[in-house]
Amino acid sequence: TRAEAVKDFVTTMLSSVHPATAGVMDKKLMMLVLSQAAQSVGQDFEDQPQVEAEIRGIIGTTYLALGKHDEAESHLVKALEIRRELLGDAHPSTLSSISSMGNLLYAQGDYDEVMPYYMGVLETKRRVLGDGHPDTLKSINSMGRLLQRLGKYPEAMPYYVEALETSRRVLGDEHRDTLVLISNIGSLLDLQGKSDEAMPYCVEALKEKRRVLGDDHPDTLNSLNNLGSLLYDQSKYDEAMPFW
């Protein structure tokens, strides 16, 4: 019980360093906390490998979100190694670690290497967790994002559409993951030159993110930029300016 309480406290503290959570808080202090945790996690939880793996996973994904890929890699690799050994390849925690490794490769621009990670994880999540599980939806979205990055727009769209329709039903219209998916579809339509079709998605995403997340949230700012870019692409320069 004590170990679980310590784990919950540490994971909550480290999660607060993530840019989506941190907001305007003191970044230097939080980076110090993260750095110290990264240095001591192997010793602090030497006899509790599953706790070590969970905390390393959080440290790794937080470093990844901060763009510190080298620092992220060692923790993500170790977390995956521990989970594979103790839990097996099909356990949800292991699947999360495999997804994180794929996300690291994606951030590093190794898109061809990402595909086996994303495809394998998605197939296993569909089988083990089901199509409507939030973790499965994240993997469906990741596949769409990867195909979009590879320029395979028609192949990407069905993944986004499936994820959005299921997310609306399972998580609700106001959930952050749902709002991200609305933005993704709008952006993909815009990339295909379908600006008129993209507009309702971009407008809805911005409106709901402002209401649910607030004006200063990174996701809201991203939607502001997206809508400004969409209006610019339509040569509506005066309308685009306020969003930028």
Tab-separated table of N, CA and C in Angstrom, residues 52-171:
chain	number	residue	atom	x	y	z
A	52	GLU	N	9.098	1.030	-11.263
A	52	GLU	CA	10.182	1.682	-12.006
A	52	GLU	C	9.788	1.894	-13.467
A	53	ALA	N	9.189	0.856	-14.069
A	53	ALA	CA	8.795	0.956	-15.474
A	53	ALA	C	7.754	2.051	-15.683
A	54	GLU	N	6.797	2.142	-14.764
A	54	GLU	CA	5.751	3.161	-14.910
A	54	GLU	C	6.327	4.561	-14.813
A	55	ILE	N	7.211	4.758	-13.851
A	55	ILE	CA	7.797	6.092	-13.664
A	55	ILE	C	8.758	6.422	-14.802
A	56	ARG	N	9.523	5.439	-15.258
A	56	ARG	CA	10.388	5.686	-16.417
A	56	ARG	C	9.548	6.044	-17.643
A	57	GLY	N	8.402	5.389	-17.788
A	57	GLY	CA	7.526	5.720	-18.911
A	57	GLY	C	7.070	7.166	-18.866
A	58	ILE	N	6.727	7.642	-17.676
A	58	ILE	CA	6.290	9.030	-17.536
A	58	ILE	C	7.452	9.992	-17.779
A	59	ILE	N	8.617	9.679	-17.221
A	59	ILE	CA	9.792	10.523	-17.452
A	59	ILE	C	10.099	10.587	-18.948
A	60	GLY	N	10.059	9.423	-19.604
A	60	GLY	CA	10.375	9.382	-21.033
A	60	GLY	C	9.396	10.159	-21.882
A	61	THR	N	8.103	9.986	-21.632
A	61	THR	CA	7.105	10.698	-22.438
A	61	THR	C	7.133	12.198	-22.155
A	62	THR	N	7.490	12.577	-20.929
A	62	THR	CA	7.595	14.005	-20.615
A	62	THR	C	8.794	14.624	-21.328
A	63	TYR	N	9.926	13.952	-21.294
A	63	TYR	CA	11.085	14.431	-22.056
A	63	TYR	C	10.750	14.507	-23.551
A	64	LEU	N	10.015	13.521	-24.031
A	64	LEU	CA	9.640	13.518	-25.447
A	64	LEU	C	8.782	14.732	-25.781
A	65	ALA	N	7.817	15.040	-24.911
A	65	ALA	CA	6.958	16.201	-25.131
A	65	ALA	C	7.743	17.510	-25.084
A	66	LEU	N	8.852	17.501	-24.356
A	66	LEU	CA	9.709	18.689	-24.258
A	66	LEU	C	10.725	18.761	-25.391
A	67	GLY	N	10.701	17.758	-26.292
A	67	GLY	CA	11.623	17.751	-27.421
A	67	GLY	C	13.014	17.258	-27.087
A	68	LYS	N	13.192	16.645	-25.909
A	68	LYS	CA	14.499	16.140	-25.484
A	68	LYS	C	14.561	14.636	-25.783
A	69	HIS	N	14.819	14.315	-27.039
A	69	HIS	CA	14.705	12.936	-27.511
A	69	HIS	C	15.754	12.016	-26.906
A	70	ASP	N	16.990	12.479	-26.769
A	70	ASP	CA	18.040	11.633	-26.221
A	70	ASP	C	17.726	11.251	-24.777
A	71	GLU	N	17.264	12.225	-23.997
A	71	GLU	CA	16.921	11.945	-22.601
A	71	GLU	C	15.733	11.001	-22.511
A	72	ALA	N	14.806	11.130	-23.442
A	72	ALA	CA	13.615	10.279	-23.425
A	72	ALA	C	13.947	8.831	-23.744
A	73	GLU	N	14.873	8.621	-24.676
A	73	GLU	CA	15.083	7.283	-25.231
A	73	GLU	C	15.472	6.250	-24.179
A	74	SER	N	16.407	6.576	-23.325
A	74	SER	CA	16.897	5.576	-22.365
A	74	SER	C	15.778	5.115	-21.427
A	75	HIS	N	14.921	6.038	-21.012
A	75	HIS	CA	13.835	5.685	-20.093
A	75	HIS	C	12.747	4.880	-20.800
A	76	LEU	N	12.420	5.257	-22.020
A	76	LEU	CA	11.391	4.520	-22.757
A	76	LEU	C	11.859	3.105	-23.085
A	77	VAL	N	13.131	2.966	-23.459
A	77	VAL	CA	13.684	1.642	-23.767
A	77	VAL	C	13.668	0.749	-22.525
A	78	LYS	N	14.084	1.303	-21.397
A	78	LYS	CA	14.126	0.526	-20.155
A	78	LYS	C	12.727	0.145	-19.704
A	79	ALA	N	11.777	1.062	-19.802
A	79	ALA	CA	10.397	0.764	-19.402
A	79	ALA	C	9.837	-0.376	-20.247
A	80	LEU	N	10.091	-0.329	-21.548
A	80	LEU	CA	9.601	-1.389	-22.433
A	80	LEU	C	10.274	-2.722	-22.112
A	81	GLU	N	11.556	-2.686	-21.851
A	81	GLU	CA	12.301	-3.910	-21.522
A	81	GLU	C	11.735	-4.572	-20.271
A	82	ILE	N	11.475	-3.782	-19.239
A	82	ILE	CA	10.940	-4.323	-17.988
A	82	ILE	C	9.541	-4.899	-18.202
A	83	ARG	N	8.705	-4.164	-18.884
A	83	ARG	CA	7.319	-4.597	-19.061
A	83	ARG	C	7.227	-5.847	-19.935
A	84	ARG	N	8.049	-5.926	-20.962
A	84	ARG	CA	8.028	-7.127	-21.803
A	84	ARG	C	8.429	-8.364	-20.989
A	85	GLU	N	9.434	-8.195	-20.152
A	85	GLU	CA	9.919	-9.319	-19.364
A	85	GLU	C	8.894	-9.757	-18.321
A	86	LEU	N	8.255	-8.797	-17.649
A	86	LEU	CA	7.369	-9.128	-16.542
A	86	LEU	C	5.920	-9.372	-16.963
A	87	LEU	N	5.468	-8.667	-18.004
A	87	LEU	CA	4.046	-8.663	-18.333
A	87	LEU	C	3.715	-9.295	-19.668
A	88	GLY	N	4.691	-9.399	-20.559
A	88	GLY	CA	4.426	-9.945	-21.887
A	88	GLY	C	4.060	-8.859	-22.881
A	89	ASP	N	4.066	-9.206	-24.145
A	89	ASP	CA	3.868	-8.228	-25.220
A	89	ASP	C	2.444	-7.703	-25.330
A	90	ALA	N	1.452	-8.473	-24.850
A	90	ALA	CA	0.056	-8.089	-25.063
A	90	ALA	C	-0.552	-7.328	-23.888
A	91	HIS	N	0.204	-7.119	-22.828
A	91	HIS	CA	-0.331	-6.385	-21.667
A	91	HIS	C	-0.502	-4.910	-22.028
A	92	PRO	N	-1.587	-4.269	-21.544
A	92	PRO	CA	-1.801	-2.844	-21.873
A	92	PRO	C	-0.616	-1.944	-21.550
A	93	SER	N	0.069	-2.213	-20.444
A	93	SER	CA	1.223	-1.379	-20.088
A	93	SER	C	2.359	-1.554	-21.088
A	94	THR	N	2.568	-2.793	-21.538
A	94	THR	CA	3.596	-3.039	-22.550
A	94	THR	C	3.225	-2.365	-23.867
A	95	LEU	N	1.959	-2.458	-24.237
A	95	LEU	CA	1.498	-1.815	-25.468
A	95	LEU	C	1.702	-0.306	-25.396
A	96	SER	N	1.484	0.259	-24.219
A	96	SER	CA	1.722	1.696	-24.038
A	96	SER	C	3.188	2.036	-24.265
A	97	SER	N	4.085	1.181	-23.756
A	97	SER	CA	5.518	1.417	-23.949
A	97	SER	C	5.920	1.274	-25.412
A	98	ILE	N	5.347	0.293	-26.105
A	98	ILE	CA	5.650	0.130	-27.527
A	98	ILE	C	5.177	1.361	-28.300
A	99	SER	N	3.992	1.853	-27.956
A	99	SER	CA	3.481	3.070	-28.604
A	99	SER	C	4.422	4.249	-28.362
A	100	SER	N	4.914	4.364	-27.139
A	100	SER	CA	5.824	5.465	-26.807
A	100	SER	C	7.117	5.375	-27.612
A	101	MET	N	7.613	4.154	-27.830
A	101	MET	CA	8.805	3.996	-28.661
A	101	MET	C	8.516	4.415	-30.102
A	102	GLY	N	7.336	4.066	-30.587
A	102	GLY	CA	6.945	4.526	-31.914
A	102	GLY	C	6.866	6.039	-31.985
A	103	ASN	N	6.325	6.646	-30.925
A	103	ASN	CA	6.217	8.112	-30.889
A	103	ASN	C	7.596	8.777	-30.888
A	104	LEU	N	8.552	8.132	-30.219
A	104	LEU	CA	9.914	8.669	-30.213
A	104	LEU	C	10.507	8.626	-31.614
A	105	LEU	N	10.352	7.489	-32.297
A	105	LEU	CA	10.859	7.381	-33.667
A	105	LEU	C	10.181	8.391	-34.582
A	106	TYR	N	8.880	8.601	-34.357
A	106	TYR	CA	8.142	9.597	-35.151
A	106	TYR	C	8.734	10.993	-34.927
A	107	ALA	N	8.977	11.324	-33.670
A	107	ALA	CA	9.531	12.643	-33.348
A	107	ALA	C	10.924	12.823	-33.928
A	108	GLN	N	11.653	11.718	-34.068
A	108	GLN	CA	12.999	11.775	-34.635
A	108	GLN	C	12.985	11.761	-36.159
A	109	GLY	N	11.795	11.600	-36.748
A	109	GLY	CA	11.667	11.626	-38.198
A	109	GLY	C	11.911	10.295	-38.880
A	110	ASP	N	11.989	9.211	-38.109
A	110	ASP	CA	12.219	7.883	-38.694
A	110	ASP	C	10.873	7.237	-39.032
A	111	TYR	N	10.168	7.820	-40.002
A	111	TYR	CA	8.775	7.435	-40.246
A	111	TYR	C	8.620	6.002	-40.737
A	112	ASP	N	9.541	5.540	-41.562
A	112	ASP	CA	9.434	4.165	-42.056
A	112	ASP	C	9.607	3.158	-40.926
A	113	GLU	N	10.434	3.494	-39.945
A	113	GLU	CA	10.640	2.598	-38.814
A	113	GLU	C	9.460	2.617	-37.854
A	114	VAL	N	8.674	3.685	-37.887
A	114	VAL	CA	7.536	3.811	-36.979
A	114	VAL	C	6.426	2.828	-37.333
A	115	MET	N	6.217	2.586	-38.626
A	115	MET	CA	5.073	1.814	-39.089
A	115	MET	C	4.909	0.467	-38.384
A	116	PRO	N	5.963	-0.359	-38.242
A	116	PRO	CA	5.771	-1.645	-37.564
A	116	PRO	C	5.304	-1.496	-36.118
A	117	TYR	N	5.813	-0.467	-35.431
A	117	TYR	CA	5.383	-0.230	-34.051
A	117	TYR	C	3.891	0.081	-34.007
A	118	TYR	N	3.480	1.061	-34.817
A	118	TYR	CA	2.086	1.500	-34.786
A	118	TYR	C	1.127	0.407	-35.251
A	119	MET	N	1.491	-0.294	-36.333
A	119	MET	CA	0.612	-1.329	-36.857
A	119	MET	C	0.469	-2.486	-35.868
A	120	GLY	N	1.594	-2.928	-35.322
A	120	GLY	CA	1.555	-4.038	-34.381
A	120	GLY	C	0.762	-3.719	-33.132
A	121	VAL	N	0.979	-2.529	-32.598
A	121	VAL	CA	0.262	-2.115	-31.394
A	121	VAL	C	-1.238	-2.001	-31.668
A	122	LEU	N	-1.597	-1.415	-32.790
A	122	LEU	CA	-3.017	-1.238	-33.100
A	122	LEU	C	-3.717	-2.585	-33.242
A	123	GLU	N	-3.110	-3.508	-33.946
A	123	GLU	CA	-3.719	-4.828	-34.122
A	123	GLU	C	-3.918	-5.521	-32.778
A	124	THR	N	-2.929	-5.424	-31.907
A	124	THR	CA	-3.031	-6.079	-30.598
A	124	THR	C	-4.071	-5.385	-29.721
A	125	LYS	N	-4.105	-4.056	-29.752
A	125	LYS	CA	-5.093	-3.336	-28.948
A	125	LYS	C	-6.515	-3.644	-29.400
A	126	ARG	N	-6.722	-3.721	-30.703
A	126	ARG	CA	-8.064	-4.075	-31.188
A	126	ARG	C	-8.474	-5.442	-30.639
A	127	ARG	N	-7.526	-6.367	-30.604
A	127	ARG	CA	-7.831	-7.730	-30.173
A	127	ARG	C	-7.989	-7.819	-28.659
A	128	VAL	N	-7.114	-7.150	-27.920
A	128	VAL	CA	-7.086	-7.287	-26.466
A	128	VAL	C	-8.039	-6.303	-25.775
A	129	LEU	N	-8.046	-5.061	-26.224
A	129	LEU	CA	-8.810	-4.015	-25.548
A	129	LEU	C	-10.154	-3.709	-26.218
A	130	GLY	N	-10.223	-3.955	-27.524
A	130	GLY	CA	-11.446	-3.627	-28.254
A	130	GLY	C	-11.306	-2.325	-29.017
A	131	ASP	N	-12.134	-2.154	-30.037
A	131	ASP	CA	-12.039	-0.981	-30.915
A	131	ASP	C	-12.379	0.326	-30.201
A	132	GLY	N	-13.204	0.255	-29.152
A	132	GLY	CA	-13.654	1.480	-28.514
A	132	GLY	C	-12.855	1.902	-27.296
A	133	HIS	N	-11.825	1.177	-26.963
A	133	HIS	CA	-11.014	1.538	-25.797
A	133	HIS	C	-10.221	2.812	-26.089
A	134	PRO	N	-10.115	3.722	-25.112
A	134	PRO	CA	-9.359	4.967	-25.348
A	134	PRO	C	-7.941	4.745	-25.853
A	135	ASP	N	-7.268	3.699	-25.352
A	135	ASP	CA	-5.903	3.425	-25.826
A	135	ASP	C	-5.901	2.987	-27.288
A	136	THR	N	-6.926	2.238	-27.684
A	136	THR	CA	-7.040	1.830	-29.087
A	136	THR	C	-7.269	3.056	-29.965
A	137	LEU	N	-8.102	3.974	-29.493
A	137	LEU	CA	-8.380	5.192	-30.260
A	137	LEU	C	-7.111	6.007	-30.467
A	138	LYS	N	-6.259	6.049	-29.454
A	138	LYS	CA	-4.991	6.778	-29.600
A	138	LYS	C	-4.145	6.160	-30.710
A	139	SER	N	-4.142	4.824	-30.774
A	139	SER	CA	-3.348	4.153	-31.803
A	139	SER	C	-3.945	4.329	-33.190
A	140	ILE	N	-5.272	4.355	-33.274
A	140	ILE	CA	-5.920	4.615	-34.567
A	140	ILE	C	-5.538	6.016	-35.052
A	141	ASN	N	-5.579	6.981	-34.142
A	141	ASN	CA	-5.187	8.343	-34.490
A	141	ASN	C	-3.720	8.416	-34.904
A	142	SER	N	-2.864	7.671	-34.204
A	142	SER	CA	-1.441	7.670	-34.535
A	142	SER	C	-1.196	7.132	-35.943
A	143	MET	N	-1.955	6.116	-36.325
A	143	MET	CA	-1.823	5.585	-37.683
A	143	MET	C	-2.224	6.643	-38.713
A	144	GLY	N	-3.301	7.343	-38.450
A	144	GLY	CA	-3.710	8.413	-39.352
A	144	GLY	C	-2.666	9.504	-39.457
A	145	ARG	N	-2.105	9.865	-38.313
A	145	ARG	CA	-1.072	10.914	-38.289
A	145	ARG	C	0.162	10.496	-39.079
A	146	LEU	N	0.566	9.223	-38.921
A	146	LEU	CA	1.747	8.728	-39.633
A	146	LEU	C	1.515	8.716	-41.140
A	147	LEU	N	0.373	8.211	-41.555
A	147	LEU	CA	0.065	8.170	-42.988
A	147	LEU	C	-0.031	9.578	-43.565
A	148	GLN	N	-0.560	10.508	-42.777
A	148	GLN	CA	-0.608	11.905	-43.224
A	148	GLN	C	0.805	12.444	-43.416
A	149	ARG	N	1.675	12.156	-42.451
A	149	ARG	CA	3.057	12.630	-42.551
A	149	ARG	C	3.764	12.047	-43.771
A	150	LEU	N	3.403	10.813	-44.139
A	150	LEU	CA	3.994	10.165	-45.306
A	150	LEU	C	3.357	10.623	-46.611
A	151	GLY	N	2.389	11.539	-46.514
A	151	GLY	CA	1.733	12.065	-47.704
A	151	GLY	C	0.648	11.161	-48.259
A	152	LYS	N	0.245	10.152	-47.496
A	152	LYS	CA	-0.786	9.212	-47.948
A	152	LYS	C	-2.145	9.662	-47.397
A	153	TYR	N	-2.618	10.793	-47.900
A	153	TYR	CA	-3.810	11.427	-47.346
A	153	TYR	C	-5.071	10.568	-47.443
A	154	PRO	N	-5.360	9.967	-48.606
A	154	PRO	CA	-6.575	9.142	-48.681
A	154	PRO	C	-6.549	7.954	-47.719
A	155	GLU	N	-5.348	7.403	-47.465
A	155	GLU	CA	-5.237	6.278	-46.543
A	155	GLU	C	-5.366	6.730	-45.094
A	156	ALA	N	-4.969	7.961	-44.826
A	156	ALA	CA	-5.026	8.468	-43.453
A	156	ALA	C	-6.452	8.773	-43.007
A	157	MET	N	-7.284	9.265	-43.918
A	157	MET	CA	-8.602	9.750	-43.539
A	157	MET	C	-9.479	8.704	-42.845
A	158	PRO	N	-9.551	7.451	-43.325
A	158	PRO	CA	-10.414	6.476	-42.637
A	158	PRO	C	-10.032	6.251	-41.179
A	159	TYR	N	-8.746	6.340	-40.865
A	159	TYR	CA	-8.320	6.183	-39.474
A	159	TYR	C	-8.838	7.341	-38.625
A	160	TYR	N	-8.689	8.564	-39.133
A	160	TYR	CA	-9.182	9.724	-38.397
A	160	TYR	C	-10.698	9.660	-38.214
A	161	VAL	N	-11.404	9.301	-39.273
A	161	VAL	CA	-12.865	9.257	-39.204
A	161	VAL	C	-13.328	8.204	-38.203
A	162	GLU	N	-12.733	7.014	-38.267
A	162	GLU	CA	-13.096	5.961	-37.312
A	162	GLU	C	-12.826	6.408	-35.879
A	163	ALA	N	-11.660	6.990	-35.663
A	163	ALA	CA	-11.296	7.417	-34.312
A	163	ALA	C	-12.235	8.505	-33.804
A	164	LEU	N	-12.592	9.467	-34.656
A	164	LEU	CA	-13.458	10.553	-34.225
A	164	LEU	C	-14.864	10.047	-33.918
A	165	GLU	N	-15.417	9.248	-34.807
A	165	GLU	CA	-16.773	8.742	-34.578
A	165	GLU	C	-16.850	7.926	-33.283
A	166	THR	N	-15.854	7.092	-33.052
A	166	THR	CA	-15.847	6.275	-31.835
A	166	THR	C	-15.578	7.131	-30.606
A	167	SER	N	-14.692	8.111	-30.727
A	167	SER	CA	-14.366	8.979	-29.606
A	167	SER	C	-15.577	9.811	-29.178
A	168	ARG	N	-16.328	10.308	-30.143
A	168	ARG	CA	-17.551	11.064	-29.795
A	168	ARG	C	-18.493	10.175	-28.991
A	169	ARG	N	-18.611	8.923	-29.412
A	169	ARG	CA	-19.560	8.013	-28.762
A	169	ARG	C	-19.065	7.558	-27.394
A	170	VAL	N	-17.771	7.255	-27.294
A	170	VAL	CA	-17.231	6.663	-26.072
A	170	VAL	C	-16.790	7.721	-25.059
A	171	LEU	N	-16.075	8.738	-25.535
A	171	LEU	CA	-15.500	9.745	-24.643
A	171	LEU	C	-16.331	11.021	-24.541
